[in-house]
Every structure is written in structure tokens, then in C-alpha cells.
GROMACS .gro file of C-alpha atoms in nm:
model
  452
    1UNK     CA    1   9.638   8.358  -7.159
    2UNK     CA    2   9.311   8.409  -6.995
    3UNK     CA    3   9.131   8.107  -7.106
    4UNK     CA    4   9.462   7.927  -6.997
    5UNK     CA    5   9.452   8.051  -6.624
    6UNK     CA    6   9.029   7.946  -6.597
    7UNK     CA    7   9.149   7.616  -6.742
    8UNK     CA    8   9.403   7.582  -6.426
    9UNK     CA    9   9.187   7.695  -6.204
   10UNK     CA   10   8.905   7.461  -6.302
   11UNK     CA   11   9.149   7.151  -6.335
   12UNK     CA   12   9.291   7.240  -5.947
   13UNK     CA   13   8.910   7.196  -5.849
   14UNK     CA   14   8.788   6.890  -5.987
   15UNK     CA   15   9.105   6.730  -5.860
   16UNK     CA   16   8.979   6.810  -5.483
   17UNK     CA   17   8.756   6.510  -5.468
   18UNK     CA   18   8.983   6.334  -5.221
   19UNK     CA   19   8.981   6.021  -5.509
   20UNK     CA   20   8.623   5.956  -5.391
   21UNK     CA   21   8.423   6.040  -5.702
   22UNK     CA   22   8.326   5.681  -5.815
   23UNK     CA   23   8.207   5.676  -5.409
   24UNK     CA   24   8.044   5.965  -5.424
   25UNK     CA   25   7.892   5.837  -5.783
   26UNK     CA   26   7.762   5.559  -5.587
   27UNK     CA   27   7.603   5.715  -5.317
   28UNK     CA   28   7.420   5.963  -5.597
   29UNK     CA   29   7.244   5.687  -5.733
   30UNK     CA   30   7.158   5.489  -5.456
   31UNK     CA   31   6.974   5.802  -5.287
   32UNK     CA   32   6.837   5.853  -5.641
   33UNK     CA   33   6.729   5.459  -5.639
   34UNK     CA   34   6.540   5.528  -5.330
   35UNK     CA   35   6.350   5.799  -5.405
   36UNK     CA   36   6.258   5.727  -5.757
   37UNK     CA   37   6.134   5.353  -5.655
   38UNK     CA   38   5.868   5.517  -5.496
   39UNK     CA   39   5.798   5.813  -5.751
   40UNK     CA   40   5.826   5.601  -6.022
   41UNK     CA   41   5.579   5.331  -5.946
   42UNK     CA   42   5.309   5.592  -5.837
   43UNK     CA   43   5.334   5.748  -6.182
   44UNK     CA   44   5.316   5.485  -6.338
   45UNK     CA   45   4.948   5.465  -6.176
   46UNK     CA   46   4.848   5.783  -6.189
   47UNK     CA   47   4.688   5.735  -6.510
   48UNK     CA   48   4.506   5.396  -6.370
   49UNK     CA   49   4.453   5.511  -6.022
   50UNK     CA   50   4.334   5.848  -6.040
   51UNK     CA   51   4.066   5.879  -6.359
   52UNK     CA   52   3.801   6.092  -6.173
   53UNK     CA   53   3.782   6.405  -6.369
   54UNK     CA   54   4.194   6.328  -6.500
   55UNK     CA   55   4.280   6.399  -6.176
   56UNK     CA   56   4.597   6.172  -6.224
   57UNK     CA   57   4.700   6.295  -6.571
   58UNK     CA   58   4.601   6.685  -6.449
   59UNK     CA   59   4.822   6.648  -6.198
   60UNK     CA   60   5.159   6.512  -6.408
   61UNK     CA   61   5.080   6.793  -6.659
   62UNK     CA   62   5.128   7.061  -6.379
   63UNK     CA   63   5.410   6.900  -6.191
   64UNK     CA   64   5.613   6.893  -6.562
   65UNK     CA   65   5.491   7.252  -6.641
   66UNK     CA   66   5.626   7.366  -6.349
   67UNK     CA   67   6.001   7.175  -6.442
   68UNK     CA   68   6.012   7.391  -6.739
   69UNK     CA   69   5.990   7.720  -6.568
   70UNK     CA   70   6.246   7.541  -6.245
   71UNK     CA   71   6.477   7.428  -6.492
   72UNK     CA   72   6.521   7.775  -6.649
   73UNK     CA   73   6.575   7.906  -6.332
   74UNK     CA   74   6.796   7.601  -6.203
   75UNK     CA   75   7.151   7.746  -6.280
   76UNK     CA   76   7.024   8.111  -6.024
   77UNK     CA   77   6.935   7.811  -5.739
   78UNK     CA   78   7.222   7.611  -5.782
   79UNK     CA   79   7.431   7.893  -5.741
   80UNK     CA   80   7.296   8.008  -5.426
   81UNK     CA   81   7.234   7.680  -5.308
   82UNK     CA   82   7.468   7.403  -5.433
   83UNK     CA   83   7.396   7.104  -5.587
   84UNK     CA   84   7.336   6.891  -5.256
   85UNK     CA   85   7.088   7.115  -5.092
   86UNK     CA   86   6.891   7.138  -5.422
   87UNK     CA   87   6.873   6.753  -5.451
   88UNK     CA   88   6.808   6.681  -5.056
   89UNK     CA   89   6.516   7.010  -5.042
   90UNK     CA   90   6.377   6.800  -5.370
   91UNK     CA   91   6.353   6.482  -5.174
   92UNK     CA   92   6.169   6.592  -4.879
   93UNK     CA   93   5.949   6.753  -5.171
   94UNK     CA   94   5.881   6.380  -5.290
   95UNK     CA   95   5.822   6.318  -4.949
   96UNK     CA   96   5.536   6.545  -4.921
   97UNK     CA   97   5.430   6.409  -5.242
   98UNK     CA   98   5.393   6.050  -5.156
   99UNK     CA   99   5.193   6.147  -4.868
  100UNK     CA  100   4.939   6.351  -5.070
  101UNK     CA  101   4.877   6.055  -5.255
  102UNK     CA  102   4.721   5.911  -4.970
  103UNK     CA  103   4.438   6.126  -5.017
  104UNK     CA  104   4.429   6.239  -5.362
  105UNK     CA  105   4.197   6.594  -5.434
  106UNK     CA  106   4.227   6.846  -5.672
  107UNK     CA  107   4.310   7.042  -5.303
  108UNK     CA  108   4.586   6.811  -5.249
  109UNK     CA  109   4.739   6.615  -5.514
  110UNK     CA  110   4.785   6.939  -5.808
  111UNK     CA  111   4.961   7.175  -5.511
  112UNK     CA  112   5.245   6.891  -5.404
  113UNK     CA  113   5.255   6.837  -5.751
  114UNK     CA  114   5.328   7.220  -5.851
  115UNK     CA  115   5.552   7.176  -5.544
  116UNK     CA  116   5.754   6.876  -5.686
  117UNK     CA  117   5.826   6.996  -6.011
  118UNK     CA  118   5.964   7.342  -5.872
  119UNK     CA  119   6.210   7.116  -5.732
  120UNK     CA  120   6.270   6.892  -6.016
  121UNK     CA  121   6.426   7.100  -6.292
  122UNK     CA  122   6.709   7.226  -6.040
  123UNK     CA  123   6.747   6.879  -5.866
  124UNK     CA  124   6.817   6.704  -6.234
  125UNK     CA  125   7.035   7.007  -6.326
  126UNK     CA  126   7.208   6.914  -5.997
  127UNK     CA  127   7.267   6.569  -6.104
  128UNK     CA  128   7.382   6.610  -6.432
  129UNK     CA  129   7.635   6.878  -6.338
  130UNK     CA  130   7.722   6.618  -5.986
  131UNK     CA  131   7.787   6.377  -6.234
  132UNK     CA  132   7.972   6.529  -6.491
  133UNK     CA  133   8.227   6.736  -6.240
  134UNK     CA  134   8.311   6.335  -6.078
  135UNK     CA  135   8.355   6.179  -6.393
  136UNK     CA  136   8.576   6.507  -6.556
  137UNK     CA  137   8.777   6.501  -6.215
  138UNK     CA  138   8.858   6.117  -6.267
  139UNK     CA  139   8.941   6.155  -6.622
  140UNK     CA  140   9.204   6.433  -6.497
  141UNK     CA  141   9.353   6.239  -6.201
  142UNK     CA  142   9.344   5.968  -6.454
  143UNK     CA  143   9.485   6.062  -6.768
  144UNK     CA  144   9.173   5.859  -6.921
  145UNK     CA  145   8.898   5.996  -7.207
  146UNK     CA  146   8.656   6.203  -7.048
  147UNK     CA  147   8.379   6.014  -7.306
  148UNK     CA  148   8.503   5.659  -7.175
  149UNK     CA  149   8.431   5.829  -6.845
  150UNK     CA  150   8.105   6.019  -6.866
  151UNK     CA  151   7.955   5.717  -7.047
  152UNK     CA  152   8.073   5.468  -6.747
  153UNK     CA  153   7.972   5.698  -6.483
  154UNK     CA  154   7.643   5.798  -6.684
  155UNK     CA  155   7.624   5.427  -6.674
  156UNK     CA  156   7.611   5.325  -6.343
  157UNK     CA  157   7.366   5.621  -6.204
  158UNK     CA  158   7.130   5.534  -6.498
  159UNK     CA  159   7.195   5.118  -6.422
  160UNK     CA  160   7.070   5.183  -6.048
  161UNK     CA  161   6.806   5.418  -6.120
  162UNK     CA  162   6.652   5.191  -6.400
  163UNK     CA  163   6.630   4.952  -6.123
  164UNK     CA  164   6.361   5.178  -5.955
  165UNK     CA  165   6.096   5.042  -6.233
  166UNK     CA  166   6.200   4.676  -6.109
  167UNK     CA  167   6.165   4.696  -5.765
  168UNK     CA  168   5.922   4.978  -5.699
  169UNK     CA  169   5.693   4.805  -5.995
  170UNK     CA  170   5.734   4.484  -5.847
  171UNK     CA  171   5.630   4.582  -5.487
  172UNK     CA  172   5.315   4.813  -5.677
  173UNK     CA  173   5.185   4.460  -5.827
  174UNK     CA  174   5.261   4.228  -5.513
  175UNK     CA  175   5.053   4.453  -5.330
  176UNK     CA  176   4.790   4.556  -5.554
  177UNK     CA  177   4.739   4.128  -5.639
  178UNK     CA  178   4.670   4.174  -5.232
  179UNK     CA  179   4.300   4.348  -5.399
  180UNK     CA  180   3.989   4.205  -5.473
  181UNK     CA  181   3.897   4.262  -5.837
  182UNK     CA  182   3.622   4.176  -6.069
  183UNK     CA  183   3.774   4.228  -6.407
  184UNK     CA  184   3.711   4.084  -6.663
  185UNK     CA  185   3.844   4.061  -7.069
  186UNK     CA  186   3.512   4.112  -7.317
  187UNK     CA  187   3.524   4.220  -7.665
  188UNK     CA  188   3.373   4.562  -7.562
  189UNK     CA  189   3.656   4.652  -7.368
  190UNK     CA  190   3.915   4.516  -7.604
  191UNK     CA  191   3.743   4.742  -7.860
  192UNK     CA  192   3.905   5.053  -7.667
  193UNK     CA  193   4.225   4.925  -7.581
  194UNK     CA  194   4.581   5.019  -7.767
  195UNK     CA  195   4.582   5.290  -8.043
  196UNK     CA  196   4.199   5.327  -7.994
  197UNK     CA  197   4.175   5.422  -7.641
  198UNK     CA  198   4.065   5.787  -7.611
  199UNK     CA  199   3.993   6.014  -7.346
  200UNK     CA  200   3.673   5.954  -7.131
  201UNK     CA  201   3.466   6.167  -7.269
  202UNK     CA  202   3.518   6.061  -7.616
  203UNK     CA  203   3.485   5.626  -7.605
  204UNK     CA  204   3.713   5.557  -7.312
  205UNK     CA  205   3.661   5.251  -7.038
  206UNK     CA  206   3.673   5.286  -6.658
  207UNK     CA  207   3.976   5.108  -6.512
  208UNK     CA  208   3.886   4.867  -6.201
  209UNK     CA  209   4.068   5.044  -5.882
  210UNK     CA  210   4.251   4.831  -5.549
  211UNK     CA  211   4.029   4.898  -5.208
  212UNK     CA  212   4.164   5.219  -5.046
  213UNK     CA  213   4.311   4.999  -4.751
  214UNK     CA  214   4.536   4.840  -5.049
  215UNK     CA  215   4.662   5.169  -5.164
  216UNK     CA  216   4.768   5.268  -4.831
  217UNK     CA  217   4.997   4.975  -4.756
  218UNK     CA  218   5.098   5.005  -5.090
  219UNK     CA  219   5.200   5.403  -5.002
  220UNK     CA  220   5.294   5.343  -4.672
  221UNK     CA  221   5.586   5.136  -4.812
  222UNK     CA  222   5.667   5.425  -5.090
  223UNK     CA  223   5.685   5.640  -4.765
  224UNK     CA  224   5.976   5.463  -4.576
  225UNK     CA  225   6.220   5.394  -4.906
  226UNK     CA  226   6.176   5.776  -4.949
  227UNK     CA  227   6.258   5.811  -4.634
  228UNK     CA  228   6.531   5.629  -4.675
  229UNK     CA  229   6.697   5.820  -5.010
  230UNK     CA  230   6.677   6.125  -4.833
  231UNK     CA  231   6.899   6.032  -4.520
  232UNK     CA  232   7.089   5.881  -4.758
  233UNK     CA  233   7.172   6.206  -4.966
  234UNK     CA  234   7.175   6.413  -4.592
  235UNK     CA  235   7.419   6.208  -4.469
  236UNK     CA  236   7.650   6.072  -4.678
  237UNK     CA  237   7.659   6.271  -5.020
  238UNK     CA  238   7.943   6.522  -5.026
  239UNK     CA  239   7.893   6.868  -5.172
  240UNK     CA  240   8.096   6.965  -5.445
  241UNK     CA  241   8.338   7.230  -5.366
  242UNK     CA  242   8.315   7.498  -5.559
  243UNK     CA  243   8.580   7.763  -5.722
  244UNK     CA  244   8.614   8.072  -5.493
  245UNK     CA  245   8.516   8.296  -5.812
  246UNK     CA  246   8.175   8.081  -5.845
  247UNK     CA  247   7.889   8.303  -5.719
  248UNK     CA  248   7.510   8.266  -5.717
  249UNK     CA  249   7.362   8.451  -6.022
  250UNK     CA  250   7.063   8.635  -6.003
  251UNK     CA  251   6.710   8.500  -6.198
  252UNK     CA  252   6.770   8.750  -6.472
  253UNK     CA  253   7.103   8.575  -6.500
  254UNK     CA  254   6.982   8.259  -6.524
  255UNK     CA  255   6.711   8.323  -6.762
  256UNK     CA  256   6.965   8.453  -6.960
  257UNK     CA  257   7.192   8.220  -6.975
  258UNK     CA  258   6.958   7.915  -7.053
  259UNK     CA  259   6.844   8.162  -7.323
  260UNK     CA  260   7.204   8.234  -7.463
  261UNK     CA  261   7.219   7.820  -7.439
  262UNK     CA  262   6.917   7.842  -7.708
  263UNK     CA  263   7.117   8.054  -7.967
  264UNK     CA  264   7.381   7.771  -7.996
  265UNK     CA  265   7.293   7.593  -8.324
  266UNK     CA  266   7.372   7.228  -8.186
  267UNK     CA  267   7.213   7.310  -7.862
  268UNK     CA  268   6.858   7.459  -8.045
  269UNK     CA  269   6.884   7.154  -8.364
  270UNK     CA  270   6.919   6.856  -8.030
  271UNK     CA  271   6.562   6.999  -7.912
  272UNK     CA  272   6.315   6.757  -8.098
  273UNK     CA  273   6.539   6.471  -7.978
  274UNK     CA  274   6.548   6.598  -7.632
  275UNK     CA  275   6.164   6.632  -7.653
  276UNK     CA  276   6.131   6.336  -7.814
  277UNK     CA  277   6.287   6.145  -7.554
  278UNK     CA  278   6.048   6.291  -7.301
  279UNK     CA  279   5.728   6.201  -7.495
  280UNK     CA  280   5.831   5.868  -7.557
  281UNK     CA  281   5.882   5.781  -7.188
  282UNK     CA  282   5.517   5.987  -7.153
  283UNK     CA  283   5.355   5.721  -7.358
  284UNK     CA  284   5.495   5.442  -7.162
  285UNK     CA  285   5.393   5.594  -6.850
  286UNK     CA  286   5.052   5.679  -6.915
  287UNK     CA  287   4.897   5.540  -7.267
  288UNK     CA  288   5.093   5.215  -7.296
  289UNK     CA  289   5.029   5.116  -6.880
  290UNK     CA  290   4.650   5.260  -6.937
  291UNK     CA  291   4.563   5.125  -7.269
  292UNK     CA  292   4.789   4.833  -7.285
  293UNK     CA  293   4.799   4.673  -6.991
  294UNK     CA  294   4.545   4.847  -6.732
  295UNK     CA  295   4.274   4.819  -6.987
  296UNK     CA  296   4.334   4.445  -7.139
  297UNK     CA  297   4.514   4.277  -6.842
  298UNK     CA  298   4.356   4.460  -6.546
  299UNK     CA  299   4.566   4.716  -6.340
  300UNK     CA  300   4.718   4.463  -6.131
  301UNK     CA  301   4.987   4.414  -6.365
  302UNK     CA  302   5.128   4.717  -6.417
  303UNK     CA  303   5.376   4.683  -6.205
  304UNK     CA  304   5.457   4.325  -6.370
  305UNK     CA  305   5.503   4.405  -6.689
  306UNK     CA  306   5.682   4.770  -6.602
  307UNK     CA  307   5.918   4.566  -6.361
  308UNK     CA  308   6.020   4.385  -6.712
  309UNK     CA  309   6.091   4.719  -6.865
  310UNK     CA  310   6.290   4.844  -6.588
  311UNK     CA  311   6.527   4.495  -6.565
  312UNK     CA  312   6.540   4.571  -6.952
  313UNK     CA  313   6.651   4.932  -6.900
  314UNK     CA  314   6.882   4.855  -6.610
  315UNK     CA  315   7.076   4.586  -6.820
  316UNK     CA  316   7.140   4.798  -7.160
  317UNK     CA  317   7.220   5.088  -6.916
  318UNK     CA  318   7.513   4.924  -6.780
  319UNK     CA  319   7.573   4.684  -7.095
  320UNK     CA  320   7.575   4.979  -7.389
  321UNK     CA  321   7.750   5.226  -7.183
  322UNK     CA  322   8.054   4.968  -7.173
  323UNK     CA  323   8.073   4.926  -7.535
  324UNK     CA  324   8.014   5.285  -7.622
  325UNK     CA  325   8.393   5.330  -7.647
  326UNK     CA  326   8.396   5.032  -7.934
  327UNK     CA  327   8.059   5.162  -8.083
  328UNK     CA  328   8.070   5.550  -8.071
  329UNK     CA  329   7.766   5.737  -8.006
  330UNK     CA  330   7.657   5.737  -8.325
  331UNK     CA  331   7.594   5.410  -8.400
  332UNK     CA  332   7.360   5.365  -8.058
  333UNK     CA  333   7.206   5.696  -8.091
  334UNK     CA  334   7.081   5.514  -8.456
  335UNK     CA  335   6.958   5.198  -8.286
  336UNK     CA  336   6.773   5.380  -8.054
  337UNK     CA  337   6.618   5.551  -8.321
  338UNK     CA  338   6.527   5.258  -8.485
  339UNK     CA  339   6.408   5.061  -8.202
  340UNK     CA  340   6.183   5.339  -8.090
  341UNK     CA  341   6.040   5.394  -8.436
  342UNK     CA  342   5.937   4.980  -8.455
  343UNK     CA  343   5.796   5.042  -8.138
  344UNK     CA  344   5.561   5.345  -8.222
  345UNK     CA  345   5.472   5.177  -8.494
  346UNK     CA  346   5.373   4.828  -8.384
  347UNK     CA  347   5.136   4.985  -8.117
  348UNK     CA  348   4.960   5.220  -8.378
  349UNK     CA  349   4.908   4.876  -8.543
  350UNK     CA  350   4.874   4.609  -8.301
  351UNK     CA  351   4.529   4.564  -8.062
  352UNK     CA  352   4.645   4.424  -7.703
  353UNK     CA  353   4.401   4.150  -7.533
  354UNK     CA  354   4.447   3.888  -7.300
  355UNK     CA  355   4.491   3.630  -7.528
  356UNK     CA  356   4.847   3.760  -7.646
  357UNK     CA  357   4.991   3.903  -7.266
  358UNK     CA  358   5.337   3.774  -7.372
  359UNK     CA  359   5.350   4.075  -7.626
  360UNK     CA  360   5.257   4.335  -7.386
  361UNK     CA  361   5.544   4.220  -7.168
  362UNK     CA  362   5.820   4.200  -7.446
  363UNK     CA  363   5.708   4.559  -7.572
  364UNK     CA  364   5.879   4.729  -7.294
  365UNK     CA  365   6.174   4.503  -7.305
  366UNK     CA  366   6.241   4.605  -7.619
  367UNK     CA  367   6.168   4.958  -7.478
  368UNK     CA  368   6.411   4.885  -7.246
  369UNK     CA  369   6.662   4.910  -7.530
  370UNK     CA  370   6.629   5.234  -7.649
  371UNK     CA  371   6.559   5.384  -7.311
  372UNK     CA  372   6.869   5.233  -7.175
  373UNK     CA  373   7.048   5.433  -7.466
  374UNK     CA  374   6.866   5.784  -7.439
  375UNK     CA  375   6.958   5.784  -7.056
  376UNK     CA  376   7.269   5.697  -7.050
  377UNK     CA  377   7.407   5.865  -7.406
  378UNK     CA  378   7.196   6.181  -7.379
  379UNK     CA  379   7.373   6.314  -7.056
  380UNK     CA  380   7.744   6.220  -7.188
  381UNK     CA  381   7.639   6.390  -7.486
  382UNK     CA  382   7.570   6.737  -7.353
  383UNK     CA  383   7.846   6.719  -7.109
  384UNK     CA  384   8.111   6.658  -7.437
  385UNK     CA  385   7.928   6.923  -7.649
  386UNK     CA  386   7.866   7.168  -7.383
  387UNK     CA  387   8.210   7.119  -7.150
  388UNK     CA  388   8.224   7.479  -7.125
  389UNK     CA  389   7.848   7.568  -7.006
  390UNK     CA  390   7.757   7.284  -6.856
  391UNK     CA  391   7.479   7.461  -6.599
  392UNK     CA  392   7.319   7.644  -6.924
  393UNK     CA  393   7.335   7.298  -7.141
  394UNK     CA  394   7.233   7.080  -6.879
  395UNK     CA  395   6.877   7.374  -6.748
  396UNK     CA  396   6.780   7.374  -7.144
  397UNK     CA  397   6.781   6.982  -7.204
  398UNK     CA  398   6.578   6.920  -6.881
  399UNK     CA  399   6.364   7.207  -6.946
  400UNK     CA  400   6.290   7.119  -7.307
  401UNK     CA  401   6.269   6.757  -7.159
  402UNK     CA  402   5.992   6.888  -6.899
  403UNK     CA  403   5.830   7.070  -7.210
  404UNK     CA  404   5.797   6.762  -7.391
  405UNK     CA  405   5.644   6.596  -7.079
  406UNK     CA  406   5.390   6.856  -7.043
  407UNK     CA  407   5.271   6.874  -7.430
  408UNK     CA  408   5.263   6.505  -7.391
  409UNK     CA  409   5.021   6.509  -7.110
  410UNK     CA  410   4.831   6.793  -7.118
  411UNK     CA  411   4.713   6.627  -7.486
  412UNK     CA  412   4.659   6.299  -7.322
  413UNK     CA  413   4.339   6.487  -7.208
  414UNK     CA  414   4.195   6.536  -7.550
  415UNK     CA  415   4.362   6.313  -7.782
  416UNK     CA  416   4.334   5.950  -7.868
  417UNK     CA  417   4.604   5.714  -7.861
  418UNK     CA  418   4.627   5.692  -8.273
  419UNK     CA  419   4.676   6.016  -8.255
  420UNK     CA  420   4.914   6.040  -8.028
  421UNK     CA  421   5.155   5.804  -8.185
  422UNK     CA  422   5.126   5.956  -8.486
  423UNK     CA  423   5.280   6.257  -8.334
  424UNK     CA  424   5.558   6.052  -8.157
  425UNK     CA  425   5.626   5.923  -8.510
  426UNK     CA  426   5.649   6.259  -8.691
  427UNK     CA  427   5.850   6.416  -8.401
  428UNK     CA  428   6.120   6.122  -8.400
  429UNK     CA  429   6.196   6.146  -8.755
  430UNK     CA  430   6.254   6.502  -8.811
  431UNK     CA  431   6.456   6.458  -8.417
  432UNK     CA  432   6.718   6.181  -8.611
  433UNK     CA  433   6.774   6.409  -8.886
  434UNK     CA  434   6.858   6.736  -8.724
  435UNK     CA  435   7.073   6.479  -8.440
  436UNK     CA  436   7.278   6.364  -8.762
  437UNK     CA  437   7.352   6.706  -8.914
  438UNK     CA  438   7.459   6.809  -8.531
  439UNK     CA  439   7.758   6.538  -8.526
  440UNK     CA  440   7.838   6.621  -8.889
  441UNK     CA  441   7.897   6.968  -8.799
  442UNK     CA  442   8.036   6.825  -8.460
  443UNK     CA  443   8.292   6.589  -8.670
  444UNK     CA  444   8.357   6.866  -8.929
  445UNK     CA  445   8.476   7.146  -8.679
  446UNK     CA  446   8.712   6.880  -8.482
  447UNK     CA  447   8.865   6.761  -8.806
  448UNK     CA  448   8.966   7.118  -8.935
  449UNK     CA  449   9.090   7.226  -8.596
  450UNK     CA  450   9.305   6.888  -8.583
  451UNK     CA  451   9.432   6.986  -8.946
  452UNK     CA  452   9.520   7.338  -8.773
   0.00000   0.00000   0.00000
């Protein structure tokens, strides 16, 4: 009787949205759009931009340790701040972020990066659960599958914010072309490009970087668009209103409950994959745009061929999570798989040069497939799994996501590309296998309480 009277209660709540959730859906991702077509683009140059001493790659390995330990904590701030003054306080954060990257120190750069990534794990959190209350109020006003619904609304966010690696990429290269460069393609810096580029210190090759007065036209346009995403989210994103019975829970709370989340077998075997997912998007930021492009092509056309990945991404975003209702998750969770492991594998294999640049654009097309899955799939997935601790769910996968981010980078440092692949490799395989056993048990537990 009790579980029947929470039920009510929940139901009476996500059917206050005034029949605006597919507005307020909208106005999510745009303010997400905004902000990430700046964020986006300057990671993707971190690794290119900022080589004195690692200073770029140091600095993504702190802002991602620091989303593990803000996503443990994110269901404690969400509760005692909501899930719209979490994502507008981690705007202005990328604000002040952008701006340090006009002059980028160890003084400067590594504390707005601590800064962003205490901000991260609870404005992601915030998202997911944003996301998953307008698509589960829909379905209820509705009548409709909440899967059909998630995976739509999943959809669109992750269609619009896929467009962030088009158009921020696209305005990185436009104005970096703006540079005076004097690359050029010889055999000894082929030699260290792809799976043999290493760090510095071992055989690695300085990367040509834009005059400084490029860079700050280049930033100085990042500024305004986030600018932009946060008026957006001030002034037009509704907060969700809560139950009367919801109350902020303390830190020791919320480390317990993402803990609890742990000792749920589906939740601790759907780890690897979530990790997974966050090294393989690590690679593409940092090795694949350093020694793929960057170090074959010249840094000019990162944004280019990154701009390809993202109108790649954008498309099977809002393509797969259409037919997902035909297909199931299974079968695109499996083609992701595959894709990614072709992928791994043809760039432990392959050497990029300039003679073959038509390659090193259809790469993260291809990319664009599987990433277009893992977005989308990924968040519909814990939201069906998890319905009933969605806060818990949702703090574990984007703190085990910011965990594999940080492994990912912080080796970057040491390891060589081979290497690292190699890893990525090993990690994916054993991630597909323990995924599969998760929807057999998944499948096995609805079928004997539909027999019931």
C-alpha cells in the first residue's frame, strides 16, 4: 500500500509540467549547445595548444578528477539546490573557464579547471535527471512507452549538443586558417604520428601553435556563445518542481547512496562500459586530434575534421534514437560495439600522413556512429534500469564516466599511443560481455514476473 501511495504521489508531480516538457527539452539543449560549442572546441585543443610541460593534458586530468568526487556528491547539491541552479552556477563556471584560457599558467588554467569539474558531475546529474522527469511526465500524460520516450527525448538533447563539435570546430579552424604557419609533412614527423606518438619526453614532436592574437579572437568568440547559453538557461529554463517530501540530503547521504548504487549487480557489471565510453571519447579528444591530425595535417584542421565527427554524431543521434523502438537496445548497443572495436583497431594499425587526409576525416565519421549510440542509448538505459533511483544511478555513471576520463588522461602523460589502444581494446571487450549478461538477467527477471 505504501509503494502504491509514493507511486501517486510521484505520477501527480511529473504531470505538473504545464504540457511544456518537449519546450522545456528544447530550451535544455539549446543552453547546453551554447555552452558546450565553446568547451568543446577548446578541448579539443588543449592537447595541441597547450604542450609546455602538459599543461593542456594536466589540466583535463584535474578538471575530470575533480567530476568523480562532484558527481558522488551531486545527489547532496541537487537536493539543496535544484537542478537549474546547479546547471546555470556550472555555466558561469565555464565562463570563468574560457577566460582563463586566455592566459593559460599552471596559476590559472589547473584552478578554473578544478573549478569546472566541481561543477560538472552535479550539472550532468542535473541533466540526466531534467531529462528523464520531462520525458517520464510525457509518457504519463501520454499513455505512450516511457523507452519510445526517453530514447526521443535522449535524442534530441544529444542531436543539438553533437552539433557543438560542428559549429564550435568549424569556427576553431576558420579562425586558426586566419594563422601564419610553417608546417610542413617530412618523413621524420610522420615517423611519430598515429599509434607511435608518445609523450614528449619519450620520441614525441612539437605541434606548430596560431600567434597569440589568433587565439584571442578565436576565445573572444567562445566568450559571447557562453554568454549566451547561460542567459539562456537563467531565463528561460523552468525548474522542476519538486515533491513536498523531497529534501536536500546531507554529504554523508549522498556518499551513501551513490555507494548503495554500487552494490546493485547491473549497476557495478555496466561500469567497464560506462568507462569505456569515457576513454573512447578521451582518445578522440586528445590522441586521435594530436597524433592524427595535429601531427600529420598541421593543427589547423582540427576543427575540420572534428566538425565531420560532430555532423556524424548529430545525424545518428537523431536518426538511431528514432528506430530504437524497431531495433531494441540491444541490437545498437552491439553495433556500437563493433564499430568502436574496428576503430581501435585500424588506428593501432594504420600510420596517418598527408598523403591519405581523406582517411583521417572518415575515421571520426564512422566515430560518429558509435558515439551517436553511447549518448543517446546510455542515458535511456539507466533511466529504464534505475526508474526508482534515478539521482544514485545517474551520480555513479557520470562519476565512473569522469573516472574513466581521468585514467585516460592522466596516462596520456606517460604512455604511448600503442599502448593506449591496446587498453581501449581490452577494456571494450570484457565491457560487451558483462553489458550482455546485464540484459540477460534484465530479460530473465521481466519474463518470470510477466509469468507471475
Amino acid at each position: 500500500m505504501e509503494t502504491e501511495v509514493k507511486m501517486t504521489s510521484q505520477d501527480a508531480f511529473l504531470d505538473k509540467h504545464g504540457g511544456k516538457e518537449r519546450r522545456n527539452v528544447f530550451v535544455l539543449s539549446a543552453s547546453f549547445t551554447a555552452i558546450f560549442t565553446a568547451y568543446l572546441a577548446i578541448q579539443n585543443l588543449q592537447s595541441s595548444l597547450n604542450q609546455a610541460d602538459g599543461l593542456g593534458i594536466i589540466s583535463l586530468s584535474c578538471m575530470y578528477a575533480c567530476i568523480i568526487l562532484s558527481g558522488i556528491l551531486a545527489p547532496s547539491i541537487i537536493g539543496f539546490l535544484g537542478e537549474k541552479t546547479v546547471i546555470v552556477v556550472s555555466f558561469i563556471c565555464h565562463v570563468v573557464y574560457t577566460c582563463t584560457n586566455f592566459y593559460p599558467t599552471f596559476a590559472t588554467l589547473i584552478p578554473s579547471s578544478v573549478l569546472l569539474g566541481l561543477t560538472a558531475g552535479p550539472m550532468w546529474t542535473s541533466q540526466s535527471v531534467y531529462l528523464s522527469d520531462m520525458a517520464y511526465s510525457y509518457a504519463g500524460r501520454k499513455n505512450s512507452d516511457s523507452h519510445t520516450i526517453l530514447s526521443k527525448y535522449n535524442g534530441i538533447f544529444f542531436a543539438m549538443y553533437e552539433t557543438t563539435q560542428i559549429t564550435g570546430n568549424l569556427i576553431s579552424s576558420i579562425v586558426l586558417q586566419q594563422g601564419t604557419y610553417n608546417y610542413t609533412n617530412t618523413n621524420e614527423t610522420v615517423k611519430f604520428c598515429g599509434r607511435y606518438g608518445c609523450p614528449k619526453e619519450v620520441n614525441g614532436t612539437s605541434i606548430e601553435e596560431p600567434e597569440t592574437k589568433v587565439v584571442y579572437i578565436l576565445l573572444g568568440v567562445f566568450l559571447v556563445i557562453d554568454v549566451v547559453g547561460v542567459l539562456l538557461a537563467i531565463c528561460f529554463l523552468p525548474s522542476i518542481r519538486k515533491p513536498t517530501t523531497r529534501k536536500g540530503s546531507d554529504i554523508l547521504k549522498s556518499l551513501i547512496s551513490c555507494g548503495k548504487g554500487l552494490c546493485d549487480v547491473d549497476l557495478a557489471m555496466l561500469v567497464p562500459l560506462i568507462m569505456f565510453m569515457a576513454m573512447e571519447q578521451a582518445i578522440l579528444w586528445t590522441d586521435y586530434t594530436k597524433s592524427f591530425i595535429s601531427c600529420p595535417i598541421g593543427i589547423q584542421k582540427i576543427g575540420f575534421v572534428m566538425a565531420a565527427y560532430g555532423a556524424s554524431t548529430t545525424f545518428f543521434a537523431m536518426t538511431l534514437s528514432q528506430i530504437s523502438k524497431y531495433t531494441g537496445r540491444y541490437v545498437l548497443f552491439g553495433l556500437a560495439g563493433l564499430v568502436n572495436l574496428g576503430i581501435l583497431v585500424t588506428l593501432y594499425i594504420w600510420i596517418p600522413s598527408a598523403d591519405n587526409i581523406a582517411v583521417i576525416f572518415i575515421i571520426p565519421v564512422i566515430w560518429g556512429l558509435a558515439e551517436g549510440i553511447w549518448q543517446t542509448q546510455s542515458n535511456a538505459l539507466i533511466a529504464l534500469l534505475f526508474a526508482d533511483k534515478k539521482d544514485a544511478a545517474f551520480a555513479n555513471y557520470h562519476t565512473w564516466k569522469a573516472i574513466g576520463f581521468t585514467v585516460t588522461f592522466v596516462y596520456s602523460n606517460f604512455l604511448c599511443v600503442s599502448t593506449k589502444l591496446v587498453v581501449a581494446i581490452g577494456l571494450l571487450v570484457a565491457a560487451m560481455l558483462l553489458y550482455a549478461i546485464v540484459e540477460f538477467r534484465v530479460r530473465s527477471r521481466n519474463e518470470r514476473t510477466y509469468r507471475i
